[in-house]
PDB file of C-alpha atoms and ligand atoms in Angstrom:
ATOM      1  CA  MET A   1    -102.417  91.857 114.764  1.00 64.00           C
ATOM      2  CA  SER A   2    -102.084  89.242 112.109  1.00 72.00           C
ATOM      3  CA  ILE A   3    -103.747  88.978 108.752  1.00 75.00           C
ATOM      4  CA  THR A   4    -104.875  85.886 106.917  1.00 76.00           C
ATOM      5  CA  LEU A   5    -105.198  85.888 103.153  1.00 78.00           C
ATOM      6  CA  VAL A   6    -106.961  83.169 101.205  1.00 78.00           C
ATOM      7  CA  HIS A   7    -105.548  82.661  97.732  1.00 82.00           C
ATOM      8  CA  LEU A   8    -107.446  80.539  95.243  1.00 82.00           C
ATOM      9  CA  ILE A   9    -104.950  79.219  92.715  1.00 86.00           C
ATOM     10  CA  PRO A  10    -106.455  77.575  89.600  1.00 88.00           C
ATOM     11  CA  LYS A  11    -104.779  74.660  87.832  1.00 90.00           C
ATOM     12  CA  ASP A  12    -104.351  76.845  84.734  1.00 94.00           C
ATOM     13  CA  PRO A  13    -102.014  79.635  85.912  1.00 93.00           C
ATOM     14  CA  HIS A  14    -103.220  81.986  83.160  1.00 93.00           C
ATOM     15  CA  PHE A  15    -106.931  81.506  83.932  1.00 92.00           C
ATOM     16  CA  SER A  16    -108.958  84.543  84.909  1.00 89.00           C
ATOM     17  CA  PRO A  17    -112.568  83.927  85.920  1.00 89.00           C
ATOM     18  CA  ALA A  18    -115.436  85.974  84.548  1.00 91.00           C
ATOM     19  CA  PRO A  19    -116.481  88.814  86.877  1.00 89.00           C
ATOM     20  CA  ALA A  20    -119.721  87.006  87.751  1.00 93.00           C
ATOM     21  CA  ALA A  21    -117.761  83.917  88.824  1.00 91.00           C
ATOM     22  CA  SER A  22    -115.453  86.050  90.981  1.00 87.00           C
ATOM     23  CA  GLU A  23    -118.426  87.718  92.604  1.00 89.00           C
ATOM     24  CA  ALA A  24    -120.091  84.340  93.237  1.00 92.00           C
ATOM     25  CA  ALA A  25    -116.900  82.987  94.828  1.00 86.00           C
ATOM     26  CA  GLN A  26    -116.618  86.040  97.045  1.00 87.00           C
ATOM     27  CA  ALA A  27    -120.264  85.690  98.115  1.00 89.00           C
ATOM     28  CA  ARG A  28    -119.676  82.028  98.966  1.00 91.00           C
ATOM     29  CA  LEU A  29    -116.572  82.918 100.976  1.00 86.00           C
ATOM     30  CA  GLN A  30    -118.590  85.457 102.945  1.00 87.00           C
ATOM     31  CA  GLN A  31    -121.098  82.695 103.747  1.00 90.00           C
ATOM     32  CA  LEU A  32    -118.321  80.332 104.873  1.00 89.00           C
ATOM     33  CA  VAL A  33    -116.413  82.934 106.937  1.00 85.00           C
ATOM     34  CA  PRO A  34    -118.930  85.599 107.899  1.00 84.00           C
ATOM     35  CA  GLU A  35    -116.886  86.829 110.869  1.00 82.00           C
ATOM     36  CA  ALA A  36    -113.893  88.005 108.822  1.00 77.00           C
ATOM     37  CA  LEU A  37    -112.694  91.379 110.011  1.00 74.00           C
ATOM     38  CA  GLY A  38    -111.630  93.884 107.431  1.00 74.00           C
ATOM     39  CA  GLY A  39    -113.907  92.509 104.765  1.00 76.00           C
ATOM     40  CA  TYR A  40    -113.285  90.655 101.560  1.00 78.00           C
ATOM     41  CA  ASP A  41    -111.607  91.605  98.360  1.00 79.00           C
ATOM     42  CA  VAL A  42    -111.027  89.967  95.010  1.00 79.00           C
ATOM     43  CA  TRP A  43    -108.026  90.940  92.939  1.00 80.00           C
ATOM     44  CA  ASP A  44    -107.887  90.525  89.190  1.00 81.00           C
ATOM     45  CA  ILE A  45    -104.162  90.631  88.595  1.00 88.00           C
ATOM     46  CA  PRO A  46    -103.334  92.024  85.106  1.00 92.00           C
ATOM     47  CA  GLY A  47    -100.797  89.262  84.440  1.00 95.00           C
ATOM     48  CA  THR A  48     -99.830  85.835  85.724  1.00 96.00           C
ATOM     49  CA  ALA A  49     -98.115  86.342  89.082  1.00 96.00           C
ATOM     50  CA  PHE A  50     -96.341  84.102  91.545  1.00 96.00           C
ATOM     51  CA  ILE A  51     -98.510  83.750  94.638  1.00 94.00           C
ATOM     52  CA  ASP A  52     -96.219  82.902  97.536  1.00 90.00           C
ATOM     53  CA  PRO A  53     -97.004  81.917 101.115  1.00 87.00           C
ATOM     54  CA  GLY A  54     -95.205  84.982 102.482  1.00 86.00           C
ATOM     55  CA  GLU A  55     -93.459  84.393 105.798  1.00 86.00           C
ATOM     56  CA  ASN A  56     -94.590  80.748 105.654  1.00 87.00           C
ATOM     57  CA  TRP A  57     -92.210  80.055 102.755  1.00 91.00           C
ATOM     58  CA  CYS A  58     -90.428  76.733 103.406  1.00 93.00           C
ATOM     59  CA  GLY A  59     -88.725  76.026 100.091  1.00 95.00           C
ATOM     60  CA  VAL A  60     -89.353  74.155  96.873  1.00 97.00           C
ATOM     61  CA  ARG A  61     -88.551  70.656  95.656  1.00 97.00           C
ATOM     62  CA  CYS A  62     -88.441  68.861  92.330  1.00 98.00           C
ATOM     63  CA  PRO A  63     -91.855  67.264  91.651  1.00 97.00           C
ATOM     64  CA  VAL A  64     -90.176  64.260  90.026  1.00 98.00           C
ATOM     65  CA  CYS A  65     -87.215  63.263  92.230  1.00 98.00           C
ATOM     66  CA  GLY A  66     -87.823  65.364  95.373  1.00 97.00           C
ATOM     67  CA  SER A  67     -84.471  67.192  95.306  1.00 98.00           C
ATOM     68  CA  ASP A  68     -84.203  70.535  97.088  1.00 97.00           C
ATOM     69  CA  ILE A  69     -84.081  73.065  94.235  1.00 98.00           C
ATOM     70  CA  GLU A  70     -84.466  76.358  96.085  1.00 95.00           C
ATOM     71  CA  ASP A  71     -81.149  77.879  94.964  1.00 95.00           C
ATOM     72  CA  TRP A  72     -81.820  76.999  91.298  1.00 97.00           C
ATOM     73  CA  TRP A  73     -85.452  78.116  91.583  1.00 97.00           C
ATOM     74  CA  GLY A  74     -84.511  81.668  92.567  1.00 95.00           C
ATOM     75  CA  ASP A  75     -82.289  82.073  89.526  1.00 96.00           C
ATOM     76  CA  VAL A  76     -84.921  80.560  87.192  1.00 97.00           C
ATOM     77  CA  MET A  77     -87.625  82.849  88.571  1.00 97.00           C
ATOM     78  CA  ASP A  78     -85.373  85.848  87.903  1.00 96.00           C
ATOM     79  CA  MET A  79     -84.934  84.704  84.288  1.00 96.00           C
ATOM     80  CA  ALA A  80     -88.622  83.872  83.744  1.00 97.00           C
ATOM     81  CA  VAL A  81     -90.122  87.078  85.095  1.00 97.00           C
ATOM     82  CA  LEU A  82     -91.145  89.647  82.495  1.00 97.00           C
ATOM     83  CA  PRO A  83     -90.222  93.348  82.812  1.00 97.00           C
ATOM     84  CA  ASP A  84     -93.714  94.067  84.174  1.00 96.00           C
ATOM     85  CA  GLY A  85     -93.191  91.580  87.011  1.00 96.00           C
ATOM     86  CA  TYR A  86     -95.539  88.927  85.635  1.00 97.00           C
ATOM     87  CA  PHE A  87     -94.885  85.570  83.993  1.00 97.00           C
ATOM     88  CA  ASP A  88     -95.801  84.020  80.653  1.00 96.00           C
ATOM     89  CA  ALA A  89     -93.761  80.937  79.733  1.00 94.00           C
ATOM     90  CA  LEU A  90     -93.301  78.664  82.746  1.00 96.00           C
ATOM     91  CA  ALA A  91     -91.637  75.606  81.149  1.00 97.00           C
ATOM     92  CA  VAL A  92     -88.405  74.456  82.779  1.00 97.00           C
ATOM     93  CA  THR A  93     -85.972  71.553  82.682  1.00 98.00           C
ATOM     94  CA  MET A  94     -85.102  70.368  86.152  1.00 98.00           C
ATOM     95  CA  PRO A  95     -81.404  70.623  87.084  1.00 97.00           C
ATOM     96  CA  CYS A  96     -81.521  67.474  89.240  1.00 98.00           C
ATOM     97  CA  CYS A  97     -83.116  64.867  86.960  1.00 98.00           C
ATOM     98  CA  SER A  98     -83.624  66.668  83.603  1.00 98.00           C
ATOM     99  CA  ALA A  99     -87.405  66.259  83.860  1.00 98.00           C
ATOM    100  CA  GLN A 100     -89.480  68.609  81.702  1.00 98.00           C
ATOM    101  CA  THR A 101     -92.074  70.447  83.775  1.00 97.00           C
ATOM    102  CA  ASP A 102     -93.127  73.979  84.584  1.00 96.00           C
ATOM    103  CA  LEU A 103     -92.701  76.401  87.454  1.00 97.00           C
ATOM    104  CA  ASN A 104     -96.332  75.955  88.495  1.00 95.00           C
ATOM    105  CA  ALA A 105     -95.931  72.186  88.885  1.00 95.00           C
ATOM    106  CA  LEU A 106     -92.992  72.366  91.294  1.00 97.00           C
ATOM    107  CA  ASP A 107     -93.433  70.940  94.773  1.00 97.00           C
ATOM    108  CA  TYR A 108     -93.729  74.063  96.893  1.00 95.00           C
ATOM    109  CA  VAL A 109     -93.445  72.963 100.525  1.00 92.00           C
ATOM    110  CA  ARG A 110     -96.141  75.473 101.530  1.00 90.00           C
ATOM    111  CA  ALA A 111     -98.918  76.258  99.100  1.00 88.00           C
ATOM    112  CA  ALA A 112     -97.741  78.525  96.295  1.00 93.00           C
ATOM    113  CA  GLY A 113     -98.332  78.815  92.588  1.00 94.00           C
ATOM    114  CA  PHE A 114     -99.086  81.057  89.670  1.00 95.00           C
ATOM    115  CA  ALA A 115    -102.406  82.801  89.190  1.00 93.00           C
ATOM    116  CA  ARG A 116    -104.164  85.901  87.958  1.00 89.00           C
TER     117      ARG A 116
HETATM  118 ZN1   ZN B   1     -85.539  66.207  89.900  1.00 59.45          ZN
END
């Protein structure tokens, strides 16, 4: 049996919708996919977390020059994560082209990002 999760990742990684907006989104999802087995759930994560594609992970590239940065990315994620497992500051300088960007703007090959 497989499971499919739908993650909605906002542009602002620290954004947390009001409860009424979460409930409205969940109701709309139920209209769009009424046959979902196991039901629906909305998580309000207490901090900004990295939402990864799980077993579909295919790497990460620089959003400016396209270099493969997966090895660097792992080390930077380890340094950026807070003791509680969440993230606050996401700004980074790319090792390949010195571009200033942030961890949420990287080119994740499969959909990934930061969200609450
Ligand atoms: Zn680059």
